[in-house]
Coordinates of C-alpha atoms and ligand atoms in Angstrom, one line a residue:
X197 CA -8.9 -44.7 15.4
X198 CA -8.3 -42.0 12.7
X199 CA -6.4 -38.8 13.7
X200 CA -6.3 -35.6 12.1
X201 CA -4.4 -31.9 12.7
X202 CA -5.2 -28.8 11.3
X203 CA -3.9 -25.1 10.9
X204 CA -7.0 -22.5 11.2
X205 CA -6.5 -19.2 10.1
X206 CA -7.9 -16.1 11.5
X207 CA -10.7 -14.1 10.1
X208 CA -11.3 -10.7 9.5
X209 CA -15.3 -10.1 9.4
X210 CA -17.3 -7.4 7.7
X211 CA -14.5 -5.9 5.6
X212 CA -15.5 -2.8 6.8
X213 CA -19.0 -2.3 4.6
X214 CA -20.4 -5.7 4.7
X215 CA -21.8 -6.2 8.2
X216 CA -22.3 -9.7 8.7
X217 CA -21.9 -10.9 4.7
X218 CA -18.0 -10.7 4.1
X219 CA -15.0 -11.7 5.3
X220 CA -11.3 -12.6 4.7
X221 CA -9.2 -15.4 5.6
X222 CA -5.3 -14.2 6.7
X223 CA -2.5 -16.3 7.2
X224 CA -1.3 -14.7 10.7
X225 CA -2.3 -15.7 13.6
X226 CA -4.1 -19.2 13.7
X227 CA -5.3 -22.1 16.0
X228 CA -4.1 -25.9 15.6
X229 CA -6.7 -28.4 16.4
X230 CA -6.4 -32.0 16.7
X231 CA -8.9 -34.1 16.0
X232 CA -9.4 -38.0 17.6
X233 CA -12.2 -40.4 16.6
X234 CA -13.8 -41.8 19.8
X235 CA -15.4 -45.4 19.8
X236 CA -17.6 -44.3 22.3
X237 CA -20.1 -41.5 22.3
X238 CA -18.2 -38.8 24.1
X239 CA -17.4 -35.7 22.9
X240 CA -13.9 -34.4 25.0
X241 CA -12.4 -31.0 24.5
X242 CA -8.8 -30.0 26.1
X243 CA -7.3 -26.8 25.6
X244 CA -3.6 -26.4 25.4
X245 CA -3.3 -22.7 25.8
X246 CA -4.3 -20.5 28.7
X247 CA -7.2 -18.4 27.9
X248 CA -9.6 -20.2 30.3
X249 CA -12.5 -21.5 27.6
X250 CA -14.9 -23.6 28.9
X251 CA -13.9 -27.2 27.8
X252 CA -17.3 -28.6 28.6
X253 CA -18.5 -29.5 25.1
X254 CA -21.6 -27.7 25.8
X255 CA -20.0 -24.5 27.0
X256 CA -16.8 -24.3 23.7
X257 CA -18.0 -23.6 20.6
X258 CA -16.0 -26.6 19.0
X259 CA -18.0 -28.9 21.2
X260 CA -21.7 -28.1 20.3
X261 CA -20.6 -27.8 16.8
X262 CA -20.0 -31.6 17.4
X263 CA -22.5 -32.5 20.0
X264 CA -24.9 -31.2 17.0
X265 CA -23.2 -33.1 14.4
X266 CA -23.4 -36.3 16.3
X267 CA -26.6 -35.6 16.7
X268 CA -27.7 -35.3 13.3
X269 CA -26.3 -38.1 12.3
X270 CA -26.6 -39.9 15.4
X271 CA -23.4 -41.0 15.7
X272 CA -22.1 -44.5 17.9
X273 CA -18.5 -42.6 18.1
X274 CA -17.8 -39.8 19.3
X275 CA -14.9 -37.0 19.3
X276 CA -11.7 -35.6 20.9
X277 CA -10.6 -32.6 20.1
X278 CA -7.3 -30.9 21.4
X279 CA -7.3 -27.1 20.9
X280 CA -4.2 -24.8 20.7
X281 CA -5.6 -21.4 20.4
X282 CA -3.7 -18.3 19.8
X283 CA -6.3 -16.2 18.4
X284 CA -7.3 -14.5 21.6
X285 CA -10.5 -14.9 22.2
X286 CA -12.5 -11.4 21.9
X287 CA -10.1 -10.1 19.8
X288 CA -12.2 -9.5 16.5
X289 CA -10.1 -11.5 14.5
X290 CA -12.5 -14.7 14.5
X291 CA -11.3 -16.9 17.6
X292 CA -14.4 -18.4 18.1
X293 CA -15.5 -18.8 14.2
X294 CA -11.7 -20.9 14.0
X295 CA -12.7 -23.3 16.9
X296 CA -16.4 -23.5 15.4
X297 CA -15.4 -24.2 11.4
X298 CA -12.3 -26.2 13.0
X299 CA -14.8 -28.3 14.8
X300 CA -16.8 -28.5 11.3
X301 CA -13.9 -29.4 9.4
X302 CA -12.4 -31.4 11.4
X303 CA -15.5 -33.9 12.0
X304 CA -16.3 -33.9 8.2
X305 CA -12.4 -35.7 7.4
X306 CA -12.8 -38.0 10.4
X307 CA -16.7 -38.9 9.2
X308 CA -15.1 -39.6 5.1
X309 CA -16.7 -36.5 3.8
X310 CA -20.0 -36.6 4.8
X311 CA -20.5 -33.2 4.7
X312 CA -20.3 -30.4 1.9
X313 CA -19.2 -27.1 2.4
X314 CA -22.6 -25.2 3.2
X315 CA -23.6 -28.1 5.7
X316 CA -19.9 -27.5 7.3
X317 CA -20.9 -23.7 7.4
X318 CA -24.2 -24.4 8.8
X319 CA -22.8 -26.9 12.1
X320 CA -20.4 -24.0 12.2
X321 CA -22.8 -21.3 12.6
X322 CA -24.2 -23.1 16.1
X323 CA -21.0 -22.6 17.4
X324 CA -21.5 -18.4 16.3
X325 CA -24.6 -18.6 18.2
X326 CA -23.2 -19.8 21.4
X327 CA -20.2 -16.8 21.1
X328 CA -22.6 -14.3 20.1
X329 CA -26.2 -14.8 20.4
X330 CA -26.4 -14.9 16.4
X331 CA -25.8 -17.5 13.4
X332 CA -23.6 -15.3 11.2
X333 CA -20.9 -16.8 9.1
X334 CA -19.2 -14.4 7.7
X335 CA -16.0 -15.7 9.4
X336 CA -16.8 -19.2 9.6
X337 CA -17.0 -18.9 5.8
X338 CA -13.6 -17.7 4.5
X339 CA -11.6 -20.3 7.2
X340 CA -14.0 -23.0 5.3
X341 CA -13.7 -21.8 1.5
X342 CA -10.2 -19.6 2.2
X343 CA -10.0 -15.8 0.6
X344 CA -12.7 -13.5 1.0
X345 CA -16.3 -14.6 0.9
X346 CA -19.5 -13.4 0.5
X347 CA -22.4 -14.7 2.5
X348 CA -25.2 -14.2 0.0
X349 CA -27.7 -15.6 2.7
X350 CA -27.7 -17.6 5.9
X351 CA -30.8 -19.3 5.4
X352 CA -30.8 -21.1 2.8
X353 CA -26.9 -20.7 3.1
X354 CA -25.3 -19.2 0.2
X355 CA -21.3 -18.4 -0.1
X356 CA -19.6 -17.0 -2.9
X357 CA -16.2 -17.4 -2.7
X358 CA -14.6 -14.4 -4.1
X359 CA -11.2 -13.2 -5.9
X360 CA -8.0 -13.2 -3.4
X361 CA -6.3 -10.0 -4.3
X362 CA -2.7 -10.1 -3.8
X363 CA -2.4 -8.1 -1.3
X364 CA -0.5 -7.2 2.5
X365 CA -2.4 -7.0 5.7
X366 CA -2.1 -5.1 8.9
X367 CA -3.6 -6.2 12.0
X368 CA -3.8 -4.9 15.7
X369 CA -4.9 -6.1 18.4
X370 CA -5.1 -3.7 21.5
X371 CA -5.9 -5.3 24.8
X372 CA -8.9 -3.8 25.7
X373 CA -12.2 -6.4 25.8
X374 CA -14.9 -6.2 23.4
X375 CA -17.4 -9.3 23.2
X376 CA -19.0 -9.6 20.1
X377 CA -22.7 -10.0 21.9
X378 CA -21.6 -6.3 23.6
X379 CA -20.3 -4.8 20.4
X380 CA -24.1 -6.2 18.6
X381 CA -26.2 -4.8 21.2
X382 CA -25.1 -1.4 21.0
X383 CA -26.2 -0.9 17.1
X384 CA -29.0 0.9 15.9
X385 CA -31.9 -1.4 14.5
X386 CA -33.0 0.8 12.5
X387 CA -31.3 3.3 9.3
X388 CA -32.3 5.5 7.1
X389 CA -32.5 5.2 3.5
X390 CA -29.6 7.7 2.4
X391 CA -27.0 5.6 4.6
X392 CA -28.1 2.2 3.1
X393 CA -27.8 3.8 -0.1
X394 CA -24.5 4.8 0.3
X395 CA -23.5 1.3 2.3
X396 CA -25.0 -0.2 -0.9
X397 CA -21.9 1.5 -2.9
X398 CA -19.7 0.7 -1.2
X399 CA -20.4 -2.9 -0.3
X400 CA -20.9 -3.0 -4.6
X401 CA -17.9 -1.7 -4.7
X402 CA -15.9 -3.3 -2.8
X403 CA -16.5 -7.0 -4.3
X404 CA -16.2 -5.3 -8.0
X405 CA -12.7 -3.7 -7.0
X406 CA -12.2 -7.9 -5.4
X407 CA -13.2 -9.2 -8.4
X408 CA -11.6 -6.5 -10.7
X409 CA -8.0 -7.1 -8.9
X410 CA -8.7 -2.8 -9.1
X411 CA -6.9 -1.7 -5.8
X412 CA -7.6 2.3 -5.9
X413 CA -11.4 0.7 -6.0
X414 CA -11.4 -1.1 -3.4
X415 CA -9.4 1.5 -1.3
X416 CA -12.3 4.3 -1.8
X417 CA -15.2 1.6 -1.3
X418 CA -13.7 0.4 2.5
X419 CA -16.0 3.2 4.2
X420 CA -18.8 2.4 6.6
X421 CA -21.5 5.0 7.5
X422 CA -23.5 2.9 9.7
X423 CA -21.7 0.5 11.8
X424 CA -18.0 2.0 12.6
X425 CA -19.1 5.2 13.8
X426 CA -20.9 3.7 16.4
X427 CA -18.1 0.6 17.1
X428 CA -15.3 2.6 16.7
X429 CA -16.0 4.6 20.2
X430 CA -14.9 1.3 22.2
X431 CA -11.3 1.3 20.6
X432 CA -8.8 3.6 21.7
X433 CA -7.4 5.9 19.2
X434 CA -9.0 4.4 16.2
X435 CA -9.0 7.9 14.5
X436 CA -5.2 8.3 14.7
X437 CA -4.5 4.7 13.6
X438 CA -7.2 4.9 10.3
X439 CA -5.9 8.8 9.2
X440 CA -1.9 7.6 9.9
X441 CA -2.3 4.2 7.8
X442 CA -3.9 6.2 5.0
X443 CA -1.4 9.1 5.5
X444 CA 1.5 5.5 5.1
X445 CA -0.5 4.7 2.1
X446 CA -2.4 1.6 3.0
X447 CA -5.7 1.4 0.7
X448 CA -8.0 1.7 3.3
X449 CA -9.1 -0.5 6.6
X450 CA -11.2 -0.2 9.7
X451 CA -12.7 -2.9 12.4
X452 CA -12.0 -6.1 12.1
X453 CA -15.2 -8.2 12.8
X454 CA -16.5 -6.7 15.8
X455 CA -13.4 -5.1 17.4
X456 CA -11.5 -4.3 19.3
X457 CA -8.6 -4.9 16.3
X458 CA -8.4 -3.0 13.6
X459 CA -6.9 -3.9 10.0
X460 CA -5.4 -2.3 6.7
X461 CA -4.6 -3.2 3.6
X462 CA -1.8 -2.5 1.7
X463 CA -0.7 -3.1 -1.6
X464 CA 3.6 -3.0 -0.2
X465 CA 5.0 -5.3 2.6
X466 CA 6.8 -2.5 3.5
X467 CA 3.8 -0.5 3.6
X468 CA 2.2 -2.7 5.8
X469 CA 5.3 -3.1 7.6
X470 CA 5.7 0.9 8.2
X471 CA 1.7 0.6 9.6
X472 CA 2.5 -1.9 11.8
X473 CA 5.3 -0.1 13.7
X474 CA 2.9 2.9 13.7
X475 CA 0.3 1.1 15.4
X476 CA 2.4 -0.5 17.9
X477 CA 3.9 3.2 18.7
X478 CA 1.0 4.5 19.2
X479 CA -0.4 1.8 21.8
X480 CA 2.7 2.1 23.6
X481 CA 2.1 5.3 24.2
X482 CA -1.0 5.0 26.1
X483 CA 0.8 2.0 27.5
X484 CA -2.1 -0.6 26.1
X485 CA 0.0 -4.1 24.7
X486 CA -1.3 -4.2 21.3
X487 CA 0.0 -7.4 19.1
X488 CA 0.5 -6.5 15.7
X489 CA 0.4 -8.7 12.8
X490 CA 1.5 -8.5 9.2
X491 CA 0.2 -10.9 7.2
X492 CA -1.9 -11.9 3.4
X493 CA -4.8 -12.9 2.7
X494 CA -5.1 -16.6 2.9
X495 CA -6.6 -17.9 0.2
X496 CA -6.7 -21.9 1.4
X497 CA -8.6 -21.2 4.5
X498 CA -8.5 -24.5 7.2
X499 CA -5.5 -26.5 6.3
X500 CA -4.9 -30.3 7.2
X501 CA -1.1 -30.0 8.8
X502 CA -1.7 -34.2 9.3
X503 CA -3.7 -36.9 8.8
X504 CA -3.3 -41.0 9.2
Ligands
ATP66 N1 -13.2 -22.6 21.5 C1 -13.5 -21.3 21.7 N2 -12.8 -20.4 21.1 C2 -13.0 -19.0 21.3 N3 -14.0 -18.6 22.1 C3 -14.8 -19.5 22.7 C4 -14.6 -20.9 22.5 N4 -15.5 -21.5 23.3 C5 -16.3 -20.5 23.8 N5 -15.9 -19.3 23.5 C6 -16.5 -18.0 23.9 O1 -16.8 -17.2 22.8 C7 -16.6 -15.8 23.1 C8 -15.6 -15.2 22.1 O2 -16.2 -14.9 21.0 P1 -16.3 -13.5 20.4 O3 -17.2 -13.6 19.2 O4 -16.7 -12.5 21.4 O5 -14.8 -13.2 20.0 P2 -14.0 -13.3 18.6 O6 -14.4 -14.6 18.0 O7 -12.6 -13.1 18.8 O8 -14.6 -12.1 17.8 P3 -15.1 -11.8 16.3 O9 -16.2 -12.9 16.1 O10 -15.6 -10.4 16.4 O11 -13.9 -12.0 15.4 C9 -16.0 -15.8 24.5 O12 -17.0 -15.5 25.4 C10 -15.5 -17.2 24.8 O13 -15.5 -17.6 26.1
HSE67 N1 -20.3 -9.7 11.7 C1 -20.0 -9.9 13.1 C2 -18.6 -10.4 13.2 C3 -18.1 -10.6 14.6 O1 -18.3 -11.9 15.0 C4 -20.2 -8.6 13.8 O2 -19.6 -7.6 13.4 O3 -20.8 -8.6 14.9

């Protein structure tokens, strides 16, 4: 039966303005999933790592992407999946959006293409919801189009894939647990009109200076007045890690998805390289293991590594 493997990159969500509507693809860290098609109806998950995920397909996010895909086209085969996850799940740097558009991905080569790319994004999304609580896709959709994205709308889904601007990303991740479900509850439902005017800017911004290739613009418009003042109280010593990346010269940065890591961009490796020792000092300090990864944006997204 046909066999596939694929590379899945890691995500970083919002982009600091755009809560739930953009997101980047990096190249560093990733997940490697192999797929198996099943004669049989049976959808069987195995994990090689050791981060404990369920591997009932009902309970991992790659299996009721494909328990829903089978489903819909009630399928007479079925899947097995082997997943090598080093995106720590929790992290903020899209663990469970790589085993959900993996999933996706995966099941559309094995199937001959019977999927687009919004239908792929939308068998995705289920796996969100199971992570989460909530169908977002704004890290789903870079890993499926690569780059950065925009999620125009979830429903009916609308990406725009944007510009991949050529430049260096920092990327900690301090050891301290923050579930996405945990990091959504805590956020006002309601705002007033002068900070969605100003989040408006900046979000504008920010995808003109993307499309413009204009760095200095899309250093002034990464700036989030509603949800990082309010996130950024779960991660230890995110205020000495922002000021001292800026102080380094990175463009500007913040959360990555929902946390705990935190990212920066930088137009010099060695920029991004002089962060990164930064952030790892100051972690050590306070004696919380922080993996730190330097990295570009990815502008492929899911790559196949094999197929026969
Ligand atoms: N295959 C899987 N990969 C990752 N997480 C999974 C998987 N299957 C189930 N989960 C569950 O999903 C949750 C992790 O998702 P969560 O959204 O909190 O983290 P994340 O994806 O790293 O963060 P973010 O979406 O902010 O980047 C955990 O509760 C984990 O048990
Ligand atoms: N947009 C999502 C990304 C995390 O999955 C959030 O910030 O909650």
């Amino acid at each position: 039966m046909k066999k596939v493997k694929l590379k899945i990159p890691a995500t970083v969500a919002n982009l600091v303005c755009g809560f739930d509507i953009l997101g980047m693809a990096v190249h560093d860290p990733y997940d490697e999933m192999e797929f198996r098609l099943l004669n049989t109806p049976e959808i069987i998950i195995r994990h090689t790592d050791s981060f404990g995920l369920p591997e009932e397909p009902s309970g991992n996010v790659a299996g009721i992407v494909l328990l829903k895909i089978q489903e819909y086209f009630n399928l007479k085969s079925g899947f097995e999946v082997i997943i090598h996850k080093h995106i720590k799940p929790g992290s903020g740097l899209g663990s469970s959006a790589a085993s959900a558009a993996g999933a996706a991905f995966g099941a559309n080569i094995l199937l001959e293409n019977k999927l687009s790319k919004e239908e792929m994004v939308y068998f995705a999304m289920f796996g969100e919801e199971l992570a989460s609580g909530v169908r977002h896709a704004d890290n789903i959709a870079p890993c499926i189009y690569g780059g950065i994205t925009l999620v125009k709308s979830i429903n009916p889904i609308d990406i725009i894939p944007l510009n991949s601007p050529d430049l260096f990303v920092t990327a900690v991740h301090p050891q301290v647990e923050v579930k996405t479900s945990d990091a959504r509850q805590i956020l006002k439902k309601n705002i007033t009109l002068k900070s969605a005017v100003e989040q408006w800017g900046n979000i504008a911004g920010l995808v003109a200076g993307i499309q413009k290739n204009d760095f200095p613009l899309i250093g002034r418009s990464l700036n989030d007045v509603i949800i990082e003042p309010i996130r950024s109280i779960l991660i230890p010593k995110f205020d000495e890690i922002k000021t001292r990346s800026l102080q380094l010269g990175a463009l500007g940065g913040g959360i990555s998805g929902s946390g705990p890591s935190v990212f920066m961009l930088s137009e010099q490796e060695e920029t991004a390289e002089k962060i990164a020792q930064m952030m790892k000092s100051v972690y050590d300090e306070i004696e919380i293991a922080s993996p730190v990864y330097v990295s570009k944006i990815n502008p492929t997204g899911i790559q196949i590594v094999e197929e026969n």
